[in-house]
Coordinates of C-alpha atoms and ligand atoms in Angstrom, one line a residue:
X17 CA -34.5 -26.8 -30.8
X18 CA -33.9 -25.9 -34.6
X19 CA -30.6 -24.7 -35.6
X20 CA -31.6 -20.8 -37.3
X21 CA -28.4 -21.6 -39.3
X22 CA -29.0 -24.9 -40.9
X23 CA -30.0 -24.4 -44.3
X24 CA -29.0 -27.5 -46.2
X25 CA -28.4 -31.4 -45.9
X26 CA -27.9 -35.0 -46.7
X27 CA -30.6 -37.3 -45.5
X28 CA -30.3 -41.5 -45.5
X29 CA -29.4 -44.1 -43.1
X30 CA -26.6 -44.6 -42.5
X31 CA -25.6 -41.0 -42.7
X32 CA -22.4 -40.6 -40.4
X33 CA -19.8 -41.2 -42.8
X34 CA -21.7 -39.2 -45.7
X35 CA -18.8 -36.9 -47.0
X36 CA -21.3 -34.9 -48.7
X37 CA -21.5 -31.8 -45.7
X38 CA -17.8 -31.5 -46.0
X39 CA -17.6 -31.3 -49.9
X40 CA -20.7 -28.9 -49.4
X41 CA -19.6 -26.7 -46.6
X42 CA -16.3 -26.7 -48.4
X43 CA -17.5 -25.0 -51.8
X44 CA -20.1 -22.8 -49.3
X45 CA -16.6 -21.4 -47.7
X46 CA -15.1 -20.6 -50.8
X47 CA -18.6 -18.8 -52.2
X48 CA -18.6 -16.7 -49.0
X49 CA -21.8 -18.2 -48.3
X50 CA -23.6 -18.4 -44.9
X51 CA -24.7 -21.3 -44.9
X52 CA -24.3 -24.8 -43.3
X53 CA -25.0 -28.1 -44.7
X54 CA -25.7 -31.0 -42.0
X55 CA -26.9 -34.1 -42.2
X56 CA -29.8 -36.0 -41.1
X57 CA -30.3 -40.1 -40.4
X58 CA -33.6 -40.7 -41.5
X59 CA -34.5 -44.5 -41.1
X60 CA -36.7 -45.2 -44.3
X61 CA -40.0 -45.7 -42.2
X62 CA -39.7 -42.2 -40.5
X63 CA -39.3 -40.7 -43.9
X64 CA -43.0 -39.5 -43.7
X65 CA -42.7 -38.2 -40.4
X66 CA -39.0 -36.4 -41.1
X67 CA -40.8 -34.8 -44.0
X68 CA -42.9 -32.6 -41.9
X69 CA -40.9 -31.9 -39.1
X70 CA -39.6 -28.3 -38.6
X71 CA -36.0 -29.9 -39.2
X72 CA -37.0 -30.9 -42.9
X73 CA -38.8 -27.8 -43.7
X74 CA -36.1 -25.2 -42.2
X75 CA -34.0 -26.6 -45.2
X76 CA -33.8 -24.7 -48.6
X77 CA -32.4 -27.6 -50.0
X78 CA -31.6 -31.1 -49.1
X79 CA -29.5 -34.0 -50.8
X80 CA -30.9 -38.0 -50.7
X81 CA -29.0 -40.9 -50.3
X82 CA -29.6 -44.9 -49.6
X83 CA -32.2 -46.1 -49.2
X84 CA -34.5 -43.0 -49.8
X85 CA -33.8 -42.2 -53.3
X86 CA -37.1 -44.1 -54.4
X87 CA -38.7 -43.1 -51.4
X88 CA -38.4 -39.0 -51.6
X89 CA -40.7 -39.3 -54.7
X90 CA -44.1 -39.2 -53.2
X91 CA -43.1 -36.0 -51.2
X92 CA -42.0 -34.0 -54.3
X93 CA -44.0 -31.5 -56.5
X94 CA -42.6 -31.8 -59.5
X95 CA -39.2 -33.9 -60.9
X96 CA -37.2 -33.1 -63.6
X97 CA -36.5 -35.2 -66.3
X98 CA -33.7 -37.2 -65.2
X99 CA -35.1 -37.6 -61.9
X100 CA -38.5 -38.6 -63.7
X101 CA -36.5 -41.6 -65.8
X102 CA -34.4 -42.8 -63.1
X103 CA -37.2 -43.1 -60.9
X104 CA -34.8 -42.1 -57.7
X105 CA -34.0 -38.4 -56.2
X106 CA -30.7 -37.3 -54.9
X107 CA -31.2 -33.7 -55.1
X108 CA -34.4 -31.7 -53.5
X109 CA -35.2 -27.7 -54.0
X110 CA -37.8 -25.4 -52.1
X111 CA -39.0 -23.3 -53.9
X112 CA -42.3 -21.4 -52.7
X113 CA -42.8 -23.6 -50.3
X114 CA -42.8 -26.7 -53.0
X115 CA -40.1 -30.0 -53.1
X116 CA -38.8 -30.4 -56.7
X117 CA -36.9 -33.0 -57.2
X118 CA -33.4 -33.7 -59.1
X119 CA -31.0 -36.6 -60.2
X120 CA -27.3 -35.3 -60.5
X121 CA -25.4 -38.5 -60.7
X122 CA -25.8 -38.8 -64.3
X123 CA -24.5 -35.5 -65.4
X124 CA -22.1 -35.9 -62.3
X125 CA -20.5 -39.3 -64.1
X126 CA -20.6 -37.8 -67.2
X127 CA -18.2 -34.6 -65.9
X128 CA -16.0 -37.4 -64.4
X129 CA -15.3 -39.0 -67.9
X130 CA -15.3 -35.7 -69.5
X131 CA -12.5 -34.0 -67.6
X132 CA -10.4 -36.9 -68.5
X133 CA -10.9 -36.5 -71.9
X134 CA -13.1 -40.2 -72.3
X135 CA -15.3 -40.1 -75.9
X136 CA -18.6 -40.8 -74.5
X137 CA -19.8 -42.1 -78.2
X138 CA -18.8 -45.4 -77.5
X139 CA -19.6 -49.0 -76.6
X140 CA -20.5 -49.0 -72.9
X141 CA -21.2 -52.0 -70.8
X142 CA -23.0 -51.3 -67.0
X143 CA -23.3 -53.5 -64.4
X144 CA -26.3 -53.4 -62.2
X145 CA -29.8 -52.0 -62.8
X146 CA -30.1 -49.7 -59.5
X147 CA -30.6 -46.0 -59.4
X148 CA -27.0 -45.0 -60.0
X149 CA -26.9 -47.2 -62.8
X150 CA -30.5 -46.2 -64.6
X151 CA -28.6 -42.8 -64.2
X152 CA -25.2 -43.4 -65.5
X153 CA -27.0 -45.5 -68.1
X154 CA -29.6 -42.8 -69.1
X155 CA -27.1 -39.9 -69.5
X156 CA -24.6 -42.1 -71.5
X157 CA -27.4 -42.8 -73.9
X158 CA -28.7 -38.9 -74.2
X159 CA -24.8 -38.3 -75.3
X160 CA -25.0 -41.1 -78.0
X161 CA -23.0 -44.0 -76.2
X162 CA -24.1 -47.5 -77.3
X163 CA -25.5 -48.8 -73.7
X164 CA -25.7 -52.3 -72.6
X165 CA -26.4 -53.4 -69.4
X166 CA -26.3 -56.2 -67.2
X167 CA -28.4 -57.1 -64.0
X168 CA -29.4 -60.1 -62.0
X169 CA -33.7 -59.4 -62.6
X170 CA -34.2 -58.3 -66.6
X171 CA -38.2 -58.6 -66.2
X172 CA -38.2 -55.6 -63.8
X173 CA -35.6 -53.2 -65.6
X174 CA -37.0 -50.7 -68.2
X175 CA -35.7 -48.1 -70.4
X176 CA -37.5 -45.7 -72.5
X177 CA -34.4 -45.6 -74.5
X178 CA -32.1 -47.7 -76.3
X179 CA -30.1 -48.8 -73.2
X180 CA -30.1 -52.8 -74.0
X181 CA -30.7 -54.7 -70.9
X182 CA -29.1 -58.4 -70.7
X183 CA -29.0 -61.0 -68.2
X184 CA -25.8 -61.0 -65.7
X185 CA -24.1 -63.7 -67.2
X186 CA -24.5 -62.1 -70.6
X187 CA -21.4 -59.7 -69.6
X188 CA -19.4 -63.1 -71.0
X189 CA -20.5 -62.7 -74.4
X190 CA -19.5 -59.2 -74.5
X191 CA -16.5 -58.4 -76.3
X192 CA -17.2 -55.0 -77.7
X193 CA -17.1 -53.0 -74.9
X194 CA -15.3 -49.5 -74.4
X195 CA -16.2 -48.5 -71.4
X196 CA -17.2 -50.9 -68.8
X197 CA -18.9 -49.4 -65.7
X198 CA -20.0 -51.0 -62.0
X199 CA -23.0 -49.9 -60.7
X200 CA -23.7 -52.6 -58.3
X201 CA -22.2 -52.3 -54.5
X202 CA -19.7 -55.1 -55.1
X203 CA -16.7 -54.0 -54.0
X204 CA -18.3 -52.3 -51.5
X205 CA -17.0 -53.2 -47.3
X206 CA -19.7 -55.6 -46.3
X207 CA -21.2 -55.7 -49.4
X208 CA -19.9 -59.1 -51.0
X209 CA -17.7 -59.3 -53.7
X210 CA -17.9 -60.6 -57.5
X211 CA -17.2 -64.3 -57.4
X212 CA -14.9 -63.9 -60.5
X213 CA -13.1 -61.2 -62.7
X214 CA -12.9 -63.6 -65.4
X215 CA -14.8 -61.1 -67.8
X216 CA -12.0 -59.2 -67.7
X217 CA -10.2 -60.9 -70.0
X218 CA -12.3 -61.1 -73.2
X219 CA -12.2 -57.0 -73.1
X220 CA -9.5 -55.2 -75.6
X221 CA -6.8 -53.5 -74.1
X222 CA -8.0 -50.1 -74.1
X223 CA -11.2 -51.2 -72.5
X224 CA -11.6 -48.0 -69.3
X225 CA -12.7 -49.9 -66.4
X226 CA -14.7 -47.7 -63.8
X227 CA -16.2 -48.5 -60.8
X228 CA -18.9 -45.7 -58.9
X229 CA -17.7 -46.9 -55.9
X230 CA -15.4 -44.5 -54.1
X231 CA -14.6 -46.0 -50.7
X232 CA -12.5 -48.4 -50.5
X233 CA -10.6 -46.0 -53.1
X234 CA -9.4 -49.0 -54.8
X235 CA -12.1 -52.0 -55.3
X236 CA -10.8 -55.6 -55.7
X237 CA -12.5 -54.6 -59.3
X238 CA -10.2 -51.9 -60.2
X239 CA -7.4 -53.6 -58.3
X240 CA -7.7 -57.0 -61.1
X241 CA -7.8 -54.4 -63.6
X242 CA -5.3 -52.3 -62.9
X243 CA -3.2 -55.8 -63.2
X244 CA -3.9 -56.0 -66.3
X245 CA -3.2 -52.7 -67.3
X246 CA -6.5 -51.4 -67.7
X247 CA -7.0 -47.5 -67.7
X248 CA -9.5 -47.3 -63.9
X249 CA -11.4 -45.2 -62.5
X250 CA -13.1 -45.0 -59.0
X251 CA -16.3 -43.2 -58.3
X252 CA -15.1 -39.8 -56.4
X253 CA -14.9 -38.0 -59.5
X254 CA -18.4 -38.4 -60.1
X255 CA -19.2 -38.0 -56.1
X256 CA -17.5 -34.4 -56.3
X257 CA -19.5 -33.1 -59.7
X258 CA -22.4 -34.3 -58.3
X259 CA -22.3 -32.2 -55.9
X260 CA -21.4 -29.4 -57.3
X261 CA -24.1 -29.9 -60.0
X262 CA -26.7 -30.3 -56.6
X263 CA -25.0 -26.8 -55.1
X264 CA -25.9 -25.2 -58.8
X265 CA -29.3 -26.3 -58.0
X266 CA -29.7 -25.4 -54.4
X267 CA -28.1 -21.5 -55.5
X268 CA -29.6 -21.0 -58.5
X269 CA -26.3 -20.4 -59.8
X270 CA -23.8 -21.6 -62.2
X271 CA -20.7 -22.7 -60.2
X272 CA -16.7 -22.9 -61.3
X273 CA -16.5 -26.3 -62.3
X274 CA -12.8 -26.3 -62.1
X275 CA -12.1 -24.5 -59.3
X276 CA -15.0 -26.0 -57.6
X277 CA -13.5 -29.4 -57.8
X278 CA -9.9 -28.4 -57.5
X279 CA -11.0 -27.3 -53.8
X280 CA -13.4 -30.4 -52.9
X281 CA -10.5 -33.1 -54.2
X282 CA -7.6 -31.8 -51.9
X283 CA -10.4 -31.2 -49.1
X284 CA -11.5 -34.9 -48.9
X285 CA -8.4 -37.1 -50.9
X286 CA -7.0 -37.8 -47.4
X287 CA -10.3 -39.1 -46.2
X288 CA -11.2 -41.7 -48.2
Ligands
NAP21 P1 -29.1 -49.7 -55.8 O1 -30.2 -48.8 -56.3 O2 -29.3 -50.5 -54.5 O3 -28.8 -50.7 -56.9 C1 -27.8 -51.7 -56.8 C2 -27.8 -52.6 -58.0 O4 -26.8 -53.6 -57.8 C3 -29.1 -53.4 -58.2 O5 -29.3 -53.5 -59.6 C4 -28.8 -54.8 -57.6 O6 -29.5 -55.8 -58.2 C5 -27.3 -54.9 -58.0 N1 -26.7 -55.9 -57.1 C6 -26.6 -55.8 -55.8 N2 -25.9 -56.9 -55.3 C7 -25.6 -57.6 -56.4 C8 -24.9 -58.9 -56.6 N3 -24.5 -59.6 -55.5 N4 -24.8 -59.4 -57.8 C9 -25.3 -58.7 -58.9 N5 -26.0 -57.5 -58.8 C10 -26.1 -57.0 -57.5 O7 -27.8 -48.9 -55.5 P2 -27.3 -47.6 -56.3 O8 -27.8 -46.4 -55.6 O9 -27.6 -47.8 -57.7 O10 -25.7 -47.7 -56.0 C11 -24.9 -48.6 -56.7 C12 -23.4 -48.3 -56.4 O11 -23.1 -47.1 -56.9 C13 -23.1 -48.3 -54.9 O12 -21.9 -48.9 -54.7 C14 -23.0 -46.8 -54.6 O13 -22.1 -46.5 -53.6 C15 -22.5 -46.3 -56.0 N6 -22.8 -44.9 -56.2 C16 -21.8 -44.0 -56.3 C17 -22.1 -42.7 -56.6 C18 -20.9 -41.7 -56.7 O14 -21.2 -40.5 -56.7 N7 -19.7 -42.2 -56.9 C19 -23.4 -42.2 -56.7 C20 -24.4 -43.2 -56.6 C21 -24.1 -44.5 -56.3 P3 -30.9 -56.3 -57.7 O15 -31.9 -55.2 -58.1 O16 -31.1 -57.6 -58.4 O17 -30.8 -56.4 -56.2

């Protein structure tokens, strides 16, 4: 039986620690807005079933996580732009009974280094080639940053752009590097961890060391840097204007950044 209320969700698998229905339902409160945000586990090879399913198309709106950000595509009417050059989806609108299909973790990084200030016209080094890192990587670019990036397969990573792609063991040679970004799930529980941080220590000292990853709150990455006194970020800034860029989307509306994340942070900093 479908749930009348149930407007908008998350969808991946695994799905039960997703923070994303709390952030959502948390700005919905504040907006005075009826409607509730659930999630979904859709195993990867149900995706084309899910799609057609009265659950999926009671939703105005849905959000995509792993593994179905590459997936989504074939469902979709229409992408825009930065969904269309990252080649992944986290954000889906109906509209007229039509899926388009958004990427908000670009602008969503790029609002995380912006409210603390961090000149984005600088030399920026990211490491892994995924989907959040084709996103960081694009957006940086479109805001005149200097991008190289470093991944285990070069031959299968392309950019329209000027993003620079280099081997994995190239992130030695580096010693220009600003801002120096992790976009690969190292860090990550039960995802392995780097062998070494020794290219660490080539960087200058005011080298900002950010990792996307957000839970544990702390990587063993930002933990070696903070050792060394590097400025660190972890990835929850960018989780939270994510969202509220995918809200904008799903309303239509233009949101209160501020405010908006002001709320979300002191909802969910005691759950991470
Ligand atoms: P993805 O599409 O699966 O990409 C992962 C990338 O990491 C791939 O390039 C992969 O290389 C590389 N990689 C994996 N294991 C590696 C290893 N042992 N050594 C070197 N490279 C390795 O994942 P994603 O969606 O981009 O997510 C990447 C990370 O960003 C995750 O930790 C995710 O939680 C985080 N993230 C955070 C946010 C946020 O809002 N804070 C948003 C999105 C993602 P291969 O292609 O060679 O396997």
């Amino acid at each position: 039986m479908i749930n009348d209320q149930i407007k908008l969700a998350v969808i991946g698998d695994p799905i039960a620690h997703s923070l994303s229905p709390i952030i959502h339902n948390t700005m919905l409160k504040e907006l005075g807005i009826n409607i509730v945000y659930d999630k979904f586990q859709v195993n990867i090879d149900r995706l084309d079933h899910w799609i057609s399913t009265d659950e999926a198309k009671n939703l105005q709106g849905f959000n995509v996580t792993m593994p179905l950000k590459n997936s989504i595509i074939k469902y979709l009417s229409e992408l825009s732009s930065q969904a269309m050059d990252n080649k992944a989806v986290n954000t889906v609108v109906r509209k007229n009974d039509k899926l388009y299909g958004h990427n908000t973790d670009g602008i969503g990084f790029i609002r995380s280094l912006e409210c603390e200030n961090i000149d984005l016209k600088t030399s920026v080094a990211i490491l892994g080639a995924g989907g959040a890192a084709h996103a960081v990587a694009n957006s940086l670019e479109n805001y005149g940053a200097n991008v190289n990036l470093y991944c285990r397969d070069t031959a299968k990573t392309e950019f329209k752009n000027n993003v620079q792609v280099h081997d994995w063991q190239d992130i030695y040679l580096n010693k220009h590097v600003n801002i120096l970004i992790n976009a690969t799930p190292l860090g990550m529980d039960n995802k392995g961890q780097f062998s070494n941080f020794n290219f660490l220590e080539q960087l200058n000292p005011n080298t900002i060391i950010c990792d996307l990853i957000y839970k544990p709150f702390e990587t063993k990455l930002l933990k070696e840097a903070k050792s060394k006194n590097y400025k660190c970020f972890n990835g929850l800034n960018m989780l939270i204007h994510q969202a509220i860029v995918a809200l904008e989307l799903f309303l239509d509306t233009k949101l209160e950044i501020d405010k908006m994340y002001d709320l979300v942070k002191k909802e969910i900093k005691d759950l991470i």
